[in-house]
Tab-separated table of C-alpha atoms and ligand atoms in Angstrom:
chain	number	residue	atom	x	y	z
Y	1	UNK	CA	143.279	-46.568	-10.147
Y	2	UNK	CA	142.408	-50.262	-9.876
Y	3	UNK	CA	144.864	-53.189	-11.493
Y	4	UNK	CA	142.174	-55.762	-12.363
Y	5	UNK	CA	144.035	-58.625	-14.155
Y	6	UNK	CA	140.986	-61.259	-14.743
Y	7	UNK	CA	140.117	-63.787	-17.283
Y	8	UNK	CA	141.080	-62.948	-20.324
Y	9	UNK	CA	142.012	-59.486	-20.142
Y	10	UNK	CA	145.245	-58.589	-19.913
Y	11	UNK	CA	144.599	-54.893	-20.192
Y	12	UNK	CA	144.635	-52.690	-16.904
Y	13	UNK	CA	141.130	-51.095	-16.149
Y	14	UNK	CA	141.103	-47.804	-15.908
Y	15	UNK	CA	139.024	-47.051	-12.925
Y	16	UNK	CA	137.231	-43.901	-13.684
Y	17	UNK	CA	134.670	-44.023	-11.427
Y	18	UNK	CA	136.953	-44.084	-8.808
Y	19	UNK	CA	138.999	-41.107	-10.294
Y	20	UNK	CA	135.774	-39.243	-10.537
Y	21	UNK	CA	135.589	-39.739	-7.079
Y	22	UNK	CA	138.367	-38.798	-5.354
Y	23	UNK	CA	138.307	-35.515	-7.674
Y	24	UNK	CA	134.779	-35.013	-6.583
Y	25	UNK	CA	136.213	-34.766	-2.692
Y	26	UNK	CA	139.241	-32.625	-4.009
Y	27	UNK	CA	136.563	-30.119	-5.242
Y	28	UNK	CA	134.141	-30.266	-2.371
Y	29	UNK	CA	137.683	-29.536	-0.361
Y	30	UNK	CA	138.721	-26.388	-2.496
Y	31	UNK	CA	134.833	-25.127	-2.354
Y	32	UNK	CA	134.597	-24.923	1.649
Y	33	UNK	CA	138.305	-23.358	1.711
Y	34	UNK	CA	136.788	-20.932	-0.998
Y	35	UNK	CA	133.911	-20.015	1.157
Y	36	UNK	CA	135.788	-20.008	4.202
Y	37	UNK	CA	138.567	-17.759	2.808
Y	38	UNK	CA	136.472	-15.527	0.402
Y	39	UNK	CA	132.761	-16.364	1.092
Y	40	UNK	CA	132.087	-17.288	-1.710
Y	41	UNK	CA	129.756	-20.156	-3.157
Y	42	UNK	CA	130.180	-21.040	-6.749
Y	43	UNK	CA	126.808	-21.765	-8.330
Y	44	UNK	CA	126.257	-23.815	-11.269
Y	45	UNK	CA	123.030	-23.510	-13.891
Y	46	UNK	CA	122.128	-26.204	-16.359
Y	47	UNK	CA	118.992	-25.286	-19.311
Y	48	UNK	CA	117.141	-28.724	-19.911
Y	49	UNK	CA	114.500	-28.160	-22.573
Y	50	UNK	CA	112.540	-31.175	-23.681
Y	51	UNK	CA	111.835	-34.214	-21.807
Y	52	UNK	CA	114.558	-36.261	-23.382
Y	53	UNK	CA	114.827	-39.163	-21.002
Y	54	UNK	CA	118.696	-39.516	-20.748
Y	55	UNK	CA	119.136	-35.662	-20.454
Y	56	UNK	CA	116.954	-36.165	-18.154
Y	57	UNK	CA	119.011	-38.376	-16.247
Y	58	UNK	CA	122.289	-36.435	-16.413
Y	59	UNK	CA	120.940	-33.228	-15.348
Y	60	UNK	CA	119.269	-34.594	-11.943
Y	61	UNK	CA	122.490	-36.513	-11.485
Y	62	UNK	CA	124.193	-32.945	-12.152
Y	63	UNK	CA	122.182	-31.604	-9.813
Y	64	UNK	CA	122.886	-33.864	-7.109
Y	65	UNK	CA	126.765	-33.578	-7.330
Y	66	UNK	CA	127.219	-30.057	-7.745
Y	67	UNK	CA	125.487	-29.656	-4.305
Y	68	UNK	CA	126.979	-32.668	-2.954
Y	69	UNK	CA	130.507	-30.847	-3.634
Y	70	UNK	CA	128.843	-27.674	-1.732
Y	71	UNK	CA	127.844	-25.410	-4.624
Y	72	UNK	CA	124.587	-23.871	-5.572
Y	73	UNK	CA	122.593	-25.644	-8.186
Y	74	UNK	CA	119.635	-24.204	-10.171
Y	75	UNK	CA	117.858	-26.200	-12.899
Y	76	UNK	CA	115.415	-24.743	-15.411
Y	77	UNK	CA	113.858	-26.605	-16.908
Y	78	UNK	CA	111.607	-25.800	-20.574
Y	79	UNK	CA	109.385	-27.350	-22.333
Y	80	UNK	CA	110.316	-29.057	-25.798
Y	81	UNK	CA	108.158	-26.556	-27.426
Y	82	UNK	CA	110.198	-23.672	-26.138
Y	83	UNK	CA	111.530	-21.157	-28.626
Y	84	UNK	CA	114.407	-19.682	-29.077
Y	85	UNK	CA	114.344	-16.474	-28.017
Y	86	UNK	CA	112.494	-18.122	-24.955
Y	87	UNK	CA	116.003	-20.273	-24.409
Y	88	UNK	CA	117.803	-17.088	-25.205
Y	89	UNK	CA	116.108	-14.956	-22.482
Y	90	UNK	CA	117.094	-17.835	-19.930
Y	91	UNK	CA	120.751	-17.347	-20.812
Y	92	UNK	CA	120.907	-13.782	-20.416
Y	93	UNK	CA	119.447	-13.465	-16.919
Y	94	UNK	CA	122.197	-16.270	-15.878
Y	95	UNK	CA	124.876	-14.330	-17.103
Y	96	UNK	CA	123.593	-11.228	-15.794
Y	97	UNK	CA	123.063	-13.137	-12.474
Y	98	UNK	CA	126.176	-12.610	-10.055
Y	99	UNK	CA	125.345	-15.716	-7.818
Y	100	UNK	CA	125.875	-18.025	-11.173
Y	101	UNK	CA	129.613	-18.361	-11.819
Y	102	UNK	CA	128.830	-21.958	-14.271
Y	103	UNK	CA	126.108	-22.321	-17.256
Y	104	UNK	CA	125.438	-25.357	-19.234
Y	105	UNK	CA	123.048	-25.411	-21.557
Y	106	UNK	CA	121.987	-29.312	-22.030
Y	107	UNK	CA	122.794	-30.809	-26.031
Y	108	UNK	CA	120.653	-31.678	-28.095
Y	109	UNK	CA	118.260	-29.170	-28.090
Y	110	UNK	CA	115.028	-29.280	-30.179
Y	111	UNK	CA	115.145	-28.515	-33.804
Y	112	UNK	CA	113.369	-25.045	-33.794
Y	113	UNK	CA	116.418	-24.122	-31.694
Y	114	UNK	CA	119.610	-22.741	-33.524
Y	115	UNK	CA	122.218	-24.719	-30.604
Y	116	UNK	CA	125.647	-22.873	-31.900
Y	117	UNK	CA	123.370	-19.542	-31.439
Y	118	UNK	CA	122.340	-20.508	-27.812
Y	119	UNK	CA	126.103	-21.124	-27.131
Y	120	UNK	CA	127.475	-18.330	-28.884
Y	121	UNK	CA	125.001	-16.260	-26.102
Y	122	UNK	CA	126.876	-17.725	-23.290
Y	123	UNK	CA	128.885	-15.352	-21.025
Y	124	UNK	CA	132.140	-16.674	-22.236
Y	125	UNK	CA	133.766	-16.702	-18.665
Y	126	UNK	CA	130.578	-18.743	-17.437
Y	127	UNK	CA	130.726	-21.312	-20.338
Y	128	UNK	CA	131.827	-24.283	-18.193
Y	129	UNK	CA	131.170	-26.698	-21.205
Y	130	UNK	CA	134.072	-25.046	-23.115
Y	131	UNK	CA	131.940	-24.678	-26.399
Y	132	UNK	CA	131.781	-20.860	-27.211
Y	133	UNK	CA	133.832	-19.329	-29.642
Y	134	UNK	CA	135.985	-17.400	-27.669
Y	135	UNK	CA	136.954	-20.412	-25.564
Y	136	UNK	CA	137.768	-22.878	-28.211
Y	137	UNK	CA	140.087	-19.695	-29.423
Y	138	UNK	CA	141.801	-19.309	-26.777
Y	139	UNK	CA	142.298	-23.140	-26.220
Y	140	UNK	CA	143.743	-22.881	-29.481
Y	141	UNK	CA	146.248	-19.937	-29.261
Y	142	UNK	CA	147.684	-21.420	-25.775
Y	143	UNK	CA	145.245	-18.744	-23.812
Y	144	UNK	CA	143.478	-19.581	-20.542
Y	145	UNK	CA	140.734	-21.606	-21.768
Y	146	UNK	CA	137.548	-23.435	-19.909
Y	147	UNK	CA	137.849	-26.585	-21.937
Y	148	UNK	CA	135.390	-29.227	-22.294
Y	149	UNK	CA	134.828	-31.555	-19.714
Y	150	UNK	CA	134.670	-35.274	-21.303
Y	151	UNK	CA	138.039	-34.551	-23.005
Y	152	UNK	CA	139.594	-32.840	-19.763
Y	153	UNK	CA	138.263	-36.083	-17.924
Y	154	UNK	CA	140.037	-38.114	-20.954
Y	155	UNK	CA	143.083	-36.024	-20.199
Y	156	UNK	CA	143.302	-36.644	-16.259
Y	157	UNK	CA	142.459	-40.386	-16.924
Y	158	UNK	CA	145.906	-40.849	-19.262
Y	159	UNK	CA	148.327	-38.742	-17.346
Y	160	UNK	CA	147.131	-40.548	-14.334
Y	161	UNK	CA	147.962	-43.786	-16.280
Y	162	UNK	CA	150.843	-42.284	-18.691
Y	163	UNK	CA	152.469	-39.729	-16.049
Y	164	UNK	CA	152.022	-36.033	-17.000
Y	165	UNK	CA	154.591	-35.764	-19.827
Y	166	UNK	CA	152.742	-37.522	-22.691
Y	167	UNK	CA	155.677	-35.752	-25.302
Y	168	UNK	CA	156.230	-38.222	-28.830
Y	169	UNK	CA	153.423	-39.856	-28.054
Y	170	UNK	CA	151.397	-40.740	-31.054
Y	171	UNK	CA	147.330	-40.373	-30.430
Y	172	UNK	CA	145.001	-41.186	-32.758
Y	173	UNK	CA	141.085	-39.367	-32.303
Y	174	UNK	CA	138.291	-41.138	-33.458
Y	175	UNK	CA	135.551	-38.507	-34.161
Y	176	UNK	CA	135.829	-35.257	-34.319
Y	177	UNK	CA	132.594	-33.621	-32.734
Y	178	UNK	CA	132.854	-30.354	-31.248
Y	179	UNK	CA	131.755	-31.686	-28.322
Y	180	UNK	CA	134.706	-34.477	-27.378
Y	181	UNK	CA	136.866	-35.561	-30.787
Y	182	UNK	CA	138.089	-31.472	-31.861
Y	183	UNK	CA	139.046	-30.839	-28.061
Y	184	UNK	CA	140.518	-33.786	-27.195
Y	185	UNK	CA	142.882	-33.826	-30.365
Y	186	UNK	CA	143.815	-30.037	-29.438
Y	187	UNK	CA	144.445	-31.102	-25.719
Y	188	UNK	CA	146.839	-34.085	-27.173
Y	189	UNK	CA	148.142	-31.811	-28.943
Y	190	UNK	CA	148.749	-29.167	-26.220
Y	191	UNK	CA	150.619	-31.936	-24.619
Y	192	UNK	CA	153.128	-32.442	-27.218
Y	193	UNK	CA	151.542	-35.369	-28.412
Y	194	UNK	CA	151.913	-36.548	-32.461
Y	195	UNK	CA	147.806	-36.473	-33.400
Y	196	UNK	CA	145.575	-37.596	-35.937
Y	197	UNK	CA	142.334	-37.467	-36.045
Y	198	UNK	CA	140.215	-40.098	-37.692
Y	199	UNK	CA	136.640	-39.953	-39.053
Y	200	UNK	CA	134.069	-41.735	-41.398
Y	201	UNK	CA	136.219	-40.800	-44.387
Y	202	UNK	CA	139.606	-42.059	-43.173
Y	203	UNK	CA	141.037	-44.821	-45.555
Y	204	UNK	CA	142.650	-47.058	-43.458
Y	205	UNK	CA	141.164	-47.072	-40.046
Y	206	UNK	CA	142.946	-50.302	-38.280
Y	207	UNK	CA	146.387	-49.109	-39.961
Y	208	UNK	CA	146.002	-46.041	-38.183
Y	209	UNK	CA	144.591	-47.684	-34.957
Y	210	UNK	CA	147.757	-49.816	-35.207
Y	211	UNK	CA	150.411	-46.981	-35.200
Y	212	UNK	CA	148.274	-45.402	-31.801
Y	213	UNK	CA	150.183	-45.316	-28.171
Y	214	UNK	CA	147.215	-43.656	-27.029
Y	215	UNK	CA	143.689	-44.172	-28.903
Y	216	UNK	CA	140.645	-42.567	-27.680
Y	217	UNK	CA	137.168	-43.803	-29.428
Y	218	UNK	CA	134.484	-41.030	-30.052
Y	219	UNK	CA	132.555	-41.867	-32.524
Y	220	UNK	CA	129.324	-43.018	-31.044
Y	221	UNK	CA	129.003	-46.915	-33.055
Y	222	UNK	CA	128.463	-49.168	-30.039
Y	223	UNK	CA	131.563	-52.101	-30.010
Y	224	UNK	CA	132.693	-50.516	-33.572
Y	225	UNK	CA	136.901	-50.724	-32.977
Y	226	UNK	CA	138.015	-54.104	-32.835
Y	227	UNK	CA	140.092	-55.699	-30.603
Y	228	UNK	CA	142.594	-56.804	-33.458
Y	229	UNK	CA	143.131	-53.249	-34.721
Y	230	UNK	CA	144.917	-52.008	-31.080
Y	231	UNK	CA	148.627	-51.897	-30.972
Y	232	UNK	CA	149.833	-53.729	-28.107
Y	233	UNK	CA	149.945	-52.038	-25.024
Y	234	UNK	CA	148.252	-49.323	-25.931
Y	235	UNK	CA	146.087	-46.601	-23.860
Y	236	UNK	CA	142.190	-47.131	-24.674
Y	237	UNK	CA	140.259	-44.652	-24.036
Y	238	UNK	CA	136.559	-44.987	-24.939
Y	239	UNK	CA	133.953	-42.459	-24.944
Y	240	UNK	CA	131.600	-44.278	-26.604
Y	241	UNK	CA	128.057	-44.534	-23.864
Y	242	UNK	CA	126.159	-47.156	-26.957
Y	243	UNK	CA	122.910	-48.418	-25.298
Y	244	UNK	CA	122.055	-51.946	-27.247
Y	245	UNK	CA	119.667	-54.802	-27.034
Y	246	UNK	CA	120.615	-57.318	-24.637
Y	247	UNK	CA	118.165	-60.073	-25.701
Y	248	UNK	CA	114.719	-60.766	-23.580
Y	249	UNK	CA	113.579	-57.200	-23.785
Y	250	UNK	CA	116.745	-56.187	-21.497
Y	251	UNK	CA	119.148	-53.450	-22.504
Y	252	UNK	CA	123.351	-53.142	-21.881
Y	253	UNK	CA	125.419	-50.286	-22.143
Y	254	UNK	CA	128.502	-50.542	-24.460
Y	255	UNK	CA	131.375	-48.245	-25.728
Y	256	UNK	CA	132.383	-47.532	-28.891
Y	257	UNK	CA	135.418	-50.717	-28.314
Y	258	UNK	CA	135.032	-53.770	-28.675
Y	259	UNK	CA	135.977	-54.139	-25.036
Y	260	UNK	CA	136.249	-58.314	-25.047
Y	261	UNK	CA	138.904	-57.951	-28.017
Y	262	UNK	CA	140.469	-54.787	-26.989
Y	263	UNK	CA	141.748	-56.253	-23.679
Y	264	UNK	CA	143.749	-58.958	-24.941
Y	265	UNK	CA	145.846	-56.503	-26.598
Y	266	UNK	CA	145.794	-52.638	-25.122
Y	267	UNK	CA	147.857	-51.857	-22.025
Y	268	UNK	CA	144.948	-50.404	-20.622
Y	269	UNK	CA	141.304	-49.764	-20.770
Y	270	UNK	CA	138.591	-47.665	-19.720
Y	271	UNK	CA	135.474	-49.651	-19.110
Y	272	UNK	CA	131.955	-48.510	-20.025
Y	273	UNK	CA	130.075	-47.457	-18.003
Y	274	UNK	CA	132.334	-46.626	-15.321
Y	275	UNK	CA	135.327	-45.069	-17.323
Y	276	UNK	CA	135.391	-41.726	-18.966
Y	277	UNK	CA	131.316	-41.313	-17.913
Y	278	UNK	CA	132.292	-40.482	-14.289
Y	279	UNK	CA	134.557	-38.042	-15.535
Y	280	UNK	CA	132.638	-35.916	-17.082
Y	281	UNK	CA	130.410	-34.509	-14.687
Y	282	UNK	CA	133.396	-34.347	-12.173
Y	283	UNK	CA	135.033	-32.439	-14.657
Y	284	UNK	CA	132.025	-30.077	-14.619
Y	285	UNK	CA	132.245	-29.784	-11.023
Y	286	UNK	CA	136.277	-28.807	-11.571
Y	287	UNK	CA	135.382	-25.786	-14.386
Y	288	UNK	CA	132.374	-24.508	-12.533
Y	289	UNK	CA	135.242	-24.376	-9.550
Y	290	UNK	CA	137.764	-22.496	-11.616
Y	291	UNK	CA	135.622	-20.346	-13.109
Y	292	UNK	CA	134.328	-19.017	-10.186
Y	293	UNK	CA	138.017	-18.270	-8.899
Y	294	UNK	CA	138.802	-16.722	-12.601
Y	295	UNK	CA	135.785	-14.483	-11.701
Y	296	UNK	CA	137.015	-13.526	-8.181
Y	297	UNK	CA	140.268	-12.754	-9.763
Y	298	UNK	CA	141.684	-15.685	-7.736
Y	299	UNK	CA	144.355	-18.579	-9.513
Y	300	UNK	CA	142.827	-21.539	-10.593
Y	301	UNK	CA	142.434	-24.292	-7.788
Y	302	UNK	CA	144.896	-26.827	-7.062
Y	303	UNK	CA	143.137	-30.568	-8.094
Y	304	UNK	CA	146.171	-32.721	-8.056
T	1	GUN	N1	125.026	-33.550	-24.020
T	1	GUN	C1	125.847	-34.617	-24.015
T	1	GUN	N2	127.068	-34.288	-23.509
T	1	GUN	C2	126.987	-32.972	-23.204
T	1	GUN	C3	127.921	-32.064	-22.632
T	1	GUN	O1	129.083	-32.384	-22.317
T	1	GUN	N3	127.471	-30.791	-22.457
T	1	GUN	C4	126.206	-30.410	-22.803
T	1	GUN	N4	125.859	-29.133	-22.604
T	1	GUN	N5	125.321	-31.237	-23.328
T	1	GUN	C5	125.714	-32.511	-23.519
């Protein structure tokens, strides 16, 4: 992780892209000594339907690092008029497929197609986005869980900052998707932390920001904590990928901080991009790994 004191931020930046990096290699490392030892080859699926640009984007950069780290990658790709028993047929030849140990099926999906169906189809065991039923369960009840990978990447990004025992420490959530703000909060929680979770109805919003050792920003408004609101030296941690208009027909990505503010007071920062982005498809990489070994009966891999 990178200490980058400059200007006017006193905040450490959290280097995720970095992180994501050196957990990429850690991966690619377990995957040869998985082939080498057990001949095996964990192979990853992702569903696109639609033409959405930035899904688009993710799933060809997906792609690319899944076989980069030496596993099998399909992509199928369907058009946005697919149906869903069309996207439904898809998922039950991958789980039926023994050379796929990973599906994801790419969010949002077009209208005509029910999405919590879609997951609920998902081989449980091959649900590497940590969405299905069972799996959130589990999570839950202190089972073994595949758990979604923007809040696992949240979670290796603090204890890499924090240390691993994160005990009293009081987190506040902002959001509470399915996707990142209802994990993460249960992973805080998991790790003894105090949690709240915060959302459009919450009364006070900076008073709660204010009490927060550790705040992580899901919410999706580009810039929409302020500075002001952190409690000194706090953990940032923002999800937030806002794409806004930079002036002369030029766009600029931006979190869901205010990141100019938020420096002069947090401890420490994640940047966007370049912060909890890198994490997540690194992440994907690690559950695709460990649920292949789950699936070969093997202990989960070793990614410290
Ligand atoms: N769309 C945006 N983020 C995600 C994710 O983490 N998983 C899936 N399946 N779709 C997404």
């Amino acid at each position: 992780m990178t200490d980058r004191r400059d200007g006017a931020c006193g905040a450490e930046i959290i280097d995720g892209k970095a992180f994501a990096a050196g957990l990429r290699q850690r991966i690619g490392r377990e995957v040869a000594r998985l082939k080498a030892e057990h001949g095996i080859t964990p192979g990853l699926a992702v569903v696109l339907v639609g033409e959405d640009p930035a899904s688009q984007v993710y799933v060809r950069n997906k792609g690319r690092q899944t076989r980069e780290a030496g596993m099998k990658s399909e992509e199928i790709r369907l058009p946005a008029t697919a149906t869903q028993e069309e996207v439904l047929a898809v998922v039950d030849r991958l789980n039926a497929d023994p050379a796929i140990n990973g599906i994801l099926v790419q969010l949002p999906l077009p209208a005509q197609v029910d999405e919590l169906a879609v997951i609920d189809r998902i081989d449980p065991d091959k649900d590497v986005d940590g969405f299905h039923v069972v799996n959130v369960g589990r999570r839950m009840v202190g089972m073994r869980a595949l758990v979604p990978c923007t809040p696992l990447g949240c979670m290796m990004l603090l204890r890499d900052r924090l240390g691993q025992d994160l005990s009293g420490q009081k987190a506040l959530v902002v959001g509470r998707s399915n996707i990142v703000g209802k994990p993460m909060a249960q992973l805080l929680l998991d790790a003894n932390c105090t949690v709240t979770i915060a959302h459009s109805r919450t009364r006070d919003l900076p008073g709660e920001c204010a009490r927060a050792d550790i705040l992580v920003a899901a919410v999706g408004r580009p810039n929409f904590i302020q500075g002001e609101w952190i409690k000194p030296g706090a953990t940032v941690i923002d999800v937030g990928i806002n794409r806004i208009d930079a002036g002369a027909g030029k766009t600029r990505l931006v979190g869901d901080v205010d990141f100019e503010s938020a420096c002069r007071l947090a401890g420490a920062i994640t940047p966007v991009p370049g912060g909890v982005g890198p994490m997540t498809i690194a992440c994907l990489l690690a559950n695709t790994l460990t649920a292949t070994c789950y699936q070969a009966g093997l202990p989960a891999p070793d990614l410290d």
